[in-house]
Amino acid sequence: MIQKVKSKDLKVGMYVMLGQSWLRHSFIKPNFRITSEKQIKKIISDGIKEVKVDTSKSEVLEDRNLFIDVLGPGEGKPKKVAIELPEEEEFNPIDMISEELRETIENTRIPPQQKAEVVYSHSLKMMTNILEDPNPENILSGKKMVYDIVDHILADDETADAMAMITSHDYYTYTHSVNVGMLSVLLAKALFKDSHDHNMKELGAGFFLHDLGKCDVPLQLINKAGRLSDEEWQVMRNHPRRGNKLLSEADQLTKECGVIVMQHHEREDGSGYPFGLSKDEIHLYARICSIADVFDALTSTRAYKKKLPTFDALAIMREEMLHHFNQELFKQFVLIFKA
Ligand SMILES: [Fe+2]
Ligand SMILES: [Fe+2]
């Protein structure tokens, strides 16, 4: 019999059916018997409020106490003694998501398209966790996960191509970090394919975390349709500095992360922020990120605007934002979508 059960009421032994969408949950198999409290916590942290449970396949242990028969000296009949099972140890949700991701990447039977979807959905969950709680532990776990993702994008061309397709859709708020992260890694891959002079993993971490400082910017400000007031604009313009500070406090401010987070809003003609740097004053890594950043902003649906198709966004960037980007980098960026 199939029953609907609130996630908070799930118990070890229940056979859950989560549905097929990887965007909804971070388990590889959608249907399984719960074997640990960890899995219940993960279902809850995935934001799932209610699940279907197949009671015919469930075997629930009603009590957390385990009873064993003990026979004392001189006693004829064994006594039942309760032993309390230890609580499950605390876990970091990003480490769990990361573990699942690695299993998927290493599974040779999963086709590239499906792998790309899992990489995407898991990255999204990782960014959600980091931006909702940018503590040092989450930042470090997130960076380690990005290292795996970058390794995979570099090693597997088919999955990389499939990712370029996926990033052209949009899902919800945190997709921007993931889209910019992936597009920037794809552009860096194209630019640095013959070079070993770049730490691609650290670069990836910088790209994914470029807007880390936005965790403090109120949502109504991020989604505001009209012009920002001077005060609001000041809050917005502070996010590169804030991101740097968070990374520094987490002891994760590498050179790559530093220049990307701090300079991704600088523009070639000096019209950007926070410093108004121009041309070569802007680090190459930040220039890569700024192209992916603007492209994703144009091709995403926001509360106040419709998304543009890829072709139109690239056309606007080429014609109307000509002086914002390095033209050679932009040409390489356009080639990513030729696949
Ligand atoms: Fe930004
Ligand atoms: Fe951004």
CSV table of C-alpha atoms and ligand atoms in Angstrom, one decimal:
chain,number,residue,atom,x,y,z
A,1,MET,CA,0.0,0.0,0.0
A,2,ILE,CA,1.3,3.5,-0.9
A,3,GLN,CA,0.9,6.1,1.9
A,4,LYS,CA,2.0,9.8,2.0
A,5,VAL,CA,4.2,10.5,5.0
A,6,LYS,CA,5.6,13.9,6.2
A,7,SER,CA,9.4,13.8,5.9
A,8,LYS,CA,9.8,14.7,9.5
A,9,ASP,CA,7.8,11.5,10.4
A,10,LEU,CA,9.9,9.2,8.4
A,11,LYS,CA,11.6,6.2,10.1
A,12,VAL,CA,14.5,3.9,9.4
A,13,GLY,CA,13.1,0.9,7.5
A,14,MET,CA,10.4,2.8,5.5
A,15,TYR,CA,10.5,2.2,1.7
A,16,VAL,CA,10.3,5.7,0.2
A,17,MET,CA,9.5,6.7,-3.4
A,18,LEU,CA,10.9,10.1,-4.2
A,19,GLY,CA,10.1,10.4,-7.9
A,20,GLN,CA,12.4,10.6,-10.8
A,21,SER,CA,13.5,14.2,-10.8
A,22,TRP,CA,17.2,14.7,-9.7
A,23,LEU,CA,16.4,18.4,-9.3
A,24,ARG,CA,14.0,17.5,-6.5
A,25,HIS,CA,16.3,15.2,-4.5
A,26,SER,CA,20.0,14.2,-4.3
A,27,PHE,CA,19.6,10.4,-4.2
A,28,ILE,CA,20.8,8.4,-7.2
A,29,LYS,CA,18.0,5.8,-6.8
A,30,PRO,CA,14.5,7.4,-6.4
A,31,ASN,CA,13.1,4.4,-4.5
A,32,PHE,CA,14.8,2.7,-1.6
A,33,ARG,CA,14.5,1.5,2.0
A,34,ILE,CA,15.8,4.0,4.5
A,35,THR,CA,18.7,2.5,6.3
A,36,SER,CA,19.9,5.5,8.4
A,37,GLU,CA,18.8,8.7,10.1
A,38,LYS,CA,21.3,10.4,7.8
A,39,GLN,CA,19.1,9.6,4.8
A,40,ILE,CA,16.1,11.1,6.6
A,41,LYS,CA,18.0,14.3,7.3
A,42,LYS,CA,19.1,14.5,3.7
A,43,ILE,CA,15.5,14.2,2.5
A,44,ILE,CA,14.6,17.0,4.8
A,45,SER,CA,17.6,19.1,3.8
A,46,ASP,CA,16.7,18.6,0.1
A,47,GLY,CA,13.5,20.6,1.0
A,48,ILE,CA,11.1,17.6,0.5
A,49,LYS,CA,8.2,18.0,2.9
A,50,GLU,CA,6.3,14.8,2.1
A,51,VAL,CA,7.1,11.5,0.4
A,52,LYS,CA,5.3,8.4,-0.8
A,53,VAL,CA,6.0,5.3,1.3
A,54,ASP,CA,5.3,1.7,0.1
A,55,THR,CA,4.2,0.1,3.4
A,56,SER,CA,4.3,-3.4,1.9
A,57,LYS,CA,8.1,-3.0,1.3
A,58,SER,CA,8.8,-1.3,4.6
A,59,GLU,CA,10.2,-2.9,7.8
A,60,VAL,CA,10.2,-0.3,10.6
A,61,LEU,CA,12.0,-0.9,13.8
A,62,GLU,CA,9.5,0.7,16.2
A,63,ASP,CA,11.9,1.5,19.1
A,64,ARG,CA,15.4,3.0,19.0
A,65,ASN,CA,16.1,0.8,22.0
A,66,LEU,CA,17.6,-2.6,21.3
A,67,PHE,CA,16.5,-5.3,23.7
A,68,ILE,CA,18.8,-8.2,24.5
A,69,ASP,CA,18.4,-11.2,26.7
A,70,VAL,CA,20.7,-11.2,29.7
A,71,LEU,CA,21.1,-14.2,32.0
A,72,GLY,CA,22.5,-13.2,35.4
A,73,PRO,CA,24.4,-15.6,37.7
A,74,GLY,CA,22.0,-18.0,39.4
A,75,GLU,CA,19.0,-16.8,37.3
A,76,GLY,CA,16.9,-19.3,35.6
A,77,LYS,CA,15.2,-17.0,33.1
A,78,PRO,CA,16.9,-14.4,30.9
A,79,LYS,CA,16.0,-10.7,31.6
A,80,LYS,CA,15.2,-8.2,28.8
A,81,VAL,CA,17.7,-5.3,29.0
A,82,ALA,CA,17.4,-2.2,26.9
A,83,ILE,CA,20.5,-0.8,25.1
A,84,GLU,CA,20.0,2.6,23.7
A,85,LEU,CA,21.4,2.9,20.1
A,86,PRO,CA,23.8,5.7,19.7
A,87,GLU,CA,22.6,8.9,18.0
A,88,GLU,CA,23.8,9.3,14.4
A,89,GLU,CA,26.7,11.6,14.1
A,90,GLU,CA,26.2,15.1,12.7
A,91,PHE,CA,26.8,15.4,9.0
A,92,ASN,CA,27.5,18.2,6.6
A,93,PRO,CA,24.9,18.2,3.8
A,94,ILE,CA,27.5,19.4,1.2
A,95,ASP,CA,29.7,16.4,2.0
A,96,MET,CA,26.8,14.1,1.4
A,97,ILE,CA,25.8,15.8,-1.9
A,98,SER,CA,29.5,15.7,-2.9
A,99,GLU,CA,29.7,11.9,-2.1
A,100,GLU,CA,26.6,11.2,-4.3
A,101,LEU,CA,28.1,13.3,-7.1
A,102,ARG,CA,31.4,11.4,-7.0
A,103,GLU,CA,29.5,8.1,-7.2
A,104,THR,CA,27.6,9.3,-10.3
A,105,ILE,CA,30.7,10.7,-12.0
A,106,GLU,CA,32.6,7.4,-11.5
A,107,ASN,CA,29.7,5.3,-12.7
A,108,THR,CA,30.6,4.4,-16.3
A,109,ARG,CA,27.1,3.1,-17.1
A,110,ILE,CA,25.5,6.5,-16.7
A,111,PRO,CA,25.3,8.4,-20.0
A,112,PRO,CA,26.9,11.9,-20.3
A,113,GLN,CA,23.5,13.8,-20.6
A,114,GLN,CA,22.3,12.2,-17.3
A,115,LYS,CA,25.7,12.9,-15.6
A,116,ALA,CA,25.5,16.5,-16.7
A,117,GLU,CA,22.0,16.7,-15.1
A,118,VAL,CA,23.3,15.2,-11.9
A,119,VAL,CA,26.3,17.5,-11.8
A,120,TYR,CA,24.0,20.5,-12.4
A,121,SER,CA,21.4,19.6,-9.8
A,122,HIS,CA,24.0,18.7,-7.2
A,123,SER,CA,25.9,21.9,-7.8
A,124,LEU,CA,22.7,23.8,-7.3
A,125,LYS,CA,22.1,22.2,-4.0
A,126,MET,CA,25.7,22.9,-3.0
A,127,MET,CA,25.4,26.6,-3.8
A,128,THR,CA,22.0,26.7,-2.0
A,129,ASN,CA,23.7,25.4,1.1
A,130,ILE,CA,26.7,27.8,0.9
A,131,LEU,CA,24.7,30.9,0.2
A,132,GLU,CA,22.2,30.2,2.9
A,133,ASP,CA,24.9,29.6,5.5
A,134,PRO,CA,28.4,30.7,4.3
A,135,ASN,CA,30.3,29.4,7.3
A,136,PRO,CA,33.9,28.2,6.9
A,137,GLU,CA,33.0,24.5,6.9
A,138,ASN,CA,30.4,25.0,4.1
A,139,ILE,CA,32.8,27.1,2.0
A,140,LEU,CA,35.6,24.4,2.4
A,141,SER,CA,33.2,21.5,1.6
A,142,GLY,CA,31.8,23.5,-1.4
A,143,LYS,CA,35.3,24.2,-2.7
A,144,LYS,CA,36.2,20.5,-2.5
A,145,MET,CA,33.1,19.6,-4.5
A,146,VAL,CA,33.9,22.2,-7.2
A,147,TYR,CA,37.3,20.6,-7.5
A,148,ASP,CA,35.6,17.3,-8.4
A,149,ILE,CA,33.3,19.1,-10.9
A,150,VAL,CA,36.2,20.9,-12.6
A,151,ASP,CA,38.2,17.6,-12.8
A,152,HIS,CA,35.2,16.1,-14.5
A,153,ILE,CA,34.6,19.0,-16.9
A,154,LEU,CA,38.2,18.8,-17.9
A,155,ALA,CA,38.4,15.1,-18.4
A,156,ASP,CA,35.0,14.4,-20.1
A,157,ASP,CA,34.2,16.4,-23.2
A,158,GLU,CA,30.8,14.8,-23.7
A,159,THR,CA,29.6,15.8,-20.3
A,160,ALA,CA,31.0,19.3,-20.8
A,161,ASP,CA,29.1,19.7,-24.0
A,162,ALA,CA,25.9,18.5,-22.3
A,163,MET,CA,26.5,21.0,-19.5
A,164,ALA,CA,26.6,23.9,-22.0
A,165,MET,CA,23.0,22.8,-23.0
A,166,ILE,CA,21.8,22.6,-19.5
A,167,THR,CA,23.0,26.0,-18.4
A,168,SER,CA,20.7,27.5,-21.1
A,169,HIS,CA,17.7,26.7,-18.9
A,170,ASP,CA,17.0,28.3,-15.6
A,171,TYR,CA,15.5,26.9,-12.4
A,172,TYR,CA,15.7,29.1,-9.3
A,173,THR,CA,17.6,31.8,-7.5
A,174,TYR,CA,20.9,30.0,-7.0
A,175,THR,CA,21.2,28.8,-10.6
A,176,HIS,CA,23.1,31.9,-11.4
A,177,SER,CA,26.2,30.9,-9.4
A,178,VAL,CA,26.1,27.4,-10.9
A,179,ASN,CA,25.6,28.7,-14.5
A,180,VAL,CA,28.4,31.3,-14.2
A,181,GLY,CA,30.6,28.7,-12.5
A,182,MET,CA,30.1,26.2,-15.3
A,183,LEU,CA,30.2,28.6,-18.2
A,184,SER,CA,33.4,30.2,-16.9
A,185,VAL,CA,35.0,26.8,-16.4
A,186,LEU,CA,34.1,25.9,-20.0
A,187,LEU,CA,35.6,29.1,-21.3
A,188,ALA,CA,38.7,28.6,-19.2
A,189,LYS,CA,39.0,25.1,-20.5
A,190,ALA,CA,38.9,26.4,-24.1
A,191,LEU,CA,41.4,29.2,-23.3
A,192,PHE,CA,43.9,27.1,-21.3
A,193,LYS,CA,43.7,23.8,-23.0
A,194,ASP,CA,47.4,23.8,-23.9
A,195,SER,CA,48.6,25.2,-20.7
A,196,HIS,CA,49.4,23.8,-17.3
A,197,ASP,CA,50.0,27.3,-15.8
A,198,HIS,CA,46.5,27.6,-14.3
A,199,ASN,CA,45.1,26.0,-11.2
A,200,MET,CA,41.8,25.0,-12.8
A,201,LYS,CA,40.3,23.7,-9.6
A,202,GLU,CA,40.9,27.0,-7.7
A,203,LEU,CA,39.6,28.9,-10.7
A,204,GLY,CA,36.4,26.8,-10.7
A,205,ALA,CA,36.0,27.5,-7.0
A,206,GLY,CA,36.3,31.2,-7.7
A,207,PHE,CA,33.8,31.1,-10.5
A,208,PHE,CA,31.2,29.2,-8.5
A,209,LEU,CA,31.7,31.5,-5.5
A,210,HIS,CA,32.0,34.8,-7.4
A,211,ASP,CA,28.7,36.1,-5.9
A,212,LEU,CA,29.3,34.7,-2.4
A,213,GLY,CA,29.0,38.2,-1.0
A,214,LYS,CA,25.4,38.4,-2.3
A,215,CYS,CA,24.3,36.2,0.6
A,216,ASP,CA,23.8,39.4,2.6
A,217,VAL,CA,22.0,41.4,-0.1
A,218,PRO,CA,18.2,41.4,0.6
A,219,LEU,CA,16.2,39.4,-2.0
A,220,GLN,CA,13.9,42.4,-2.7
A,221,LEU,CA,17.0,44.3,-3.7
A,222,ILE,CA,18.4,41.6,-6.0
A,223,ASN,CA,15.0,41.2,-7.6
A,224,LYS,CA,14.1,44.9,-7.8
A,225,ALA,CA,12.7,46.0,-11.1
A,226,GLY,CA,13.3,49.7,-11.0
A,227,ARG,CA,16.4,51.8,-10.5
A,228,LEU,CA,18.2,51.2,-7.2
A,229,SER,CA,18.5,54.2,-4.8
A,230,ASP,CA,22.0,55.4,-3.9
A,231,GLU,CA,21.8,53.5,-0.7
A,232,GLU,CA,20.7,50.3,-2.3
A,233,TRP,CA,23.3,50.6,-5.0
A,234,GLN,CA,25.9,50.9,-2.3
A,235,VAL,CA,24.8,47.7,-0.7
A,236,MET,CA,24.8,45.9,-4.1
A,237,ARG,CA,28.3,47.3,-5.0
A,238,ASN,CA,29.7,46.0,-1.7
A,239,HIS,CA,29.1,42.3,-2.6
A,240,PRO,CA,32.6,41.7,-4.1
A,241,ARG,CA,34.3,43.0,-0.9
A,242,ARG,CA,31.9,41.0,1.3
A,243,GLY,CA,32.6,37.9,-0.7
A,244,ASN,CA,36.4,38.4,-0.3
A,245,LYS,CA,35.9,38.9,3.5
A,246,LEU,CA,33.9,35.7,3.9
A,247,LEU,CA,36.5,33.7,1.9
A,248,SER,CA,39.3,35.3,3.9
A,249,GLU,CA,37.6,34.4,7.2
A,250,ALA,CA,37.2,30.8,6.0
A,251,ASP,CA,40.9,30.8,5.2
A,252,GLN,CA,40.0,30.1,1.5
A,253,LEU,CA,41.1,33.3,-0.1
A,254,THR,CA,43.4,32.0,-2.8
A,255,LYS,CA,44.8,34.3,-5.5
A,256,GLU,CA,42.3,32.8,-8.0
A,257,CYS,CA,39.3,33.2,-5.8
A,258,GLY,CA,40.4,36.7,-4.7
A,259,VAL,CA,40.7,38.3,-8.2
A,260,ILE,CA,37.5,36.7,-9.4
A,261,VAL,CA,35.3,37.6,-6.5
A,262,MET,CA,36.8,41.1,-6.2
A,263,GLN,CA,37.0,42.1,-9.9
A,264,HIS,CA,34.1,40.3,-11.7
A,265,HIS,CA,32.1,43.6,-12.0
A,266,GLU,CA,35.0,45.5,-13.4
A,267,ARG,CA,34.7,46.4,-17.1
A,268,GLU,CA,37.3,46.9,-19.9
A,269,ASP,CA,36.3,50.6,-20.4
A,270,GLY,CA,36.6,51.4,-16.7
A,271,SER,CA,32.9,51.7,-16.1
A,272,GLY,CA,32.7,48.8,-13.6
A,273,TYR,CA,33.1,48.5,-9.8
A,274,PRO,CA,34.4,48.5,-7.1
A,275,PHE,CA,37.6,50.1,-8.3
A,276,GLY,CA,36.8,51.2,-11.9
A,277,LEU,CA,39.8,49.2,-13.3
A,278,SER,CA,40.2,49.0,-17.0
A,279,LYS,CA,41.7,46.7,-19.6
A,280,ASP,CA,44.9,44.9,-18.4
A,281,GLU,CA,44.3,46.1,-14.8
A,282,ILE,CA,41.6,43.6,-14.6
A,283,HIS,CA,42.8,40.0,-14.1
A,284,LEU,CA,42.2,37.6,-16.9
A,285,TYR,CA,40.3,35.2,-14.5
A,286,ALA,CA,37.9,38.1,-13.6
A,287,ARG,CA,37.4,39.0,-17.3
A,288,ILE,CA,36.4,35.4,-18.0
A,289,CYS,CA,33.9,35.5,-15.1
A,290,SER,CA,32.4,38.8,-16.1
A,291,ILE,CA,31.5,37.5,-19.6
A,292,ALA,CA,29.7,34.4,-18.2
A,293,ASP,CA,28.1,36.6,-15.5
A,294,VAL,CA,26.5,39.1,-17.9
A,295,PHE,CA,25.5,36.3,-20.3
A,296,ASP,CA,23.7,34.4,-17.6
A,297,ALA,CA,22.0,37.6,-16.4
A,298,LEU,CA,20.7,38.3,-19.9
A,299,THR,CA,19.5,34.7,-20.5
A,300,SER,CA,17.8,34.2,-17.1
A,301,THR,CA,14.2,35.0,-16.2
A,302,ARG,CA,14.0,37.5,-13.4
A,303,ALA,CA,11.0,38.8,-11.6
A,304,TYR,CA,11.2,42.0,-13.7
A,305,LYS,CA,12.3,40.7,-17.1
A,306,LYS,CA,12.0,37.8,-19.5
A,307,LYS,CA,15.0,35.8,-20.5
A,308,LEU,CA,16.7,36.3,-23.9
A,309,PRO,CA,17.5,33.4,-26.2
A,310,THR,CA,21.2,32.6,-26.4
A,311,PHE,CA,21.7,34.2,-29.8
A,312,ASP,CA,20.0,37.5,-28.8
A,313,ALA,CA,22.0,37.7,-25.6
A,314,LEU,CA,25.3,37.2,-27.5
A,315,ALA,CA,24.2,39.7,-30.1
A,316,ILE,CA,23.5,42.4,-27.4
A,317,MET,CA,26.9,41.6,-25.7
A,318,ARG,CA,28.7,42.0,-29.0
A,319,GLU,CA,26.8,45.2,-30.2
A,320,GLU,CA,25.7,47.1,-27.2
A,321,MET,CA,28.3,46.0,-24.6
A,322,LEU,CA,31.3,46.1,-26.9
A,323,HIS,CA,33.5,48.1,-24.6
A,324,HIS,CA,32.7,46.0,-21.5
A,325,PHE,CA,34.5,42.9,-22.5
A,326,ASN,CA,37.8,41.7,-24.0
A,327,GLN,CA,36.9,40.9,-27.6
A,328,GLU,CA,39.2,37.9,-27.9
A,329,LEU,CA,37.7,36.3,-24.8
A,330,PHE,CA,34.2,37.1,-26.0
A,331,LYS,CA,34.9,35.3,-29.4
A,332,GLN,CA,36.0,32.2,-27.5
A,333,PHE,CA,32.9,32.4,-25.3
A,334,VAL,CA,30.7,32.5,-28.4
A,335,LEU,CA,32.4,29.3,-29.7
A,336,ILE,CA,31.2,27.4,-26.6
A,337,PHE,CA,27.7,27.4,-28.0
A,338,LYS,CA,28.7,26.2,-31.4
A,339,ALA,CA,28.8,22.6,-30.2
B,1,FE,FE,28.4,39.8,-8.8
B,2,FE,FE,27.1,37.2,-10.7
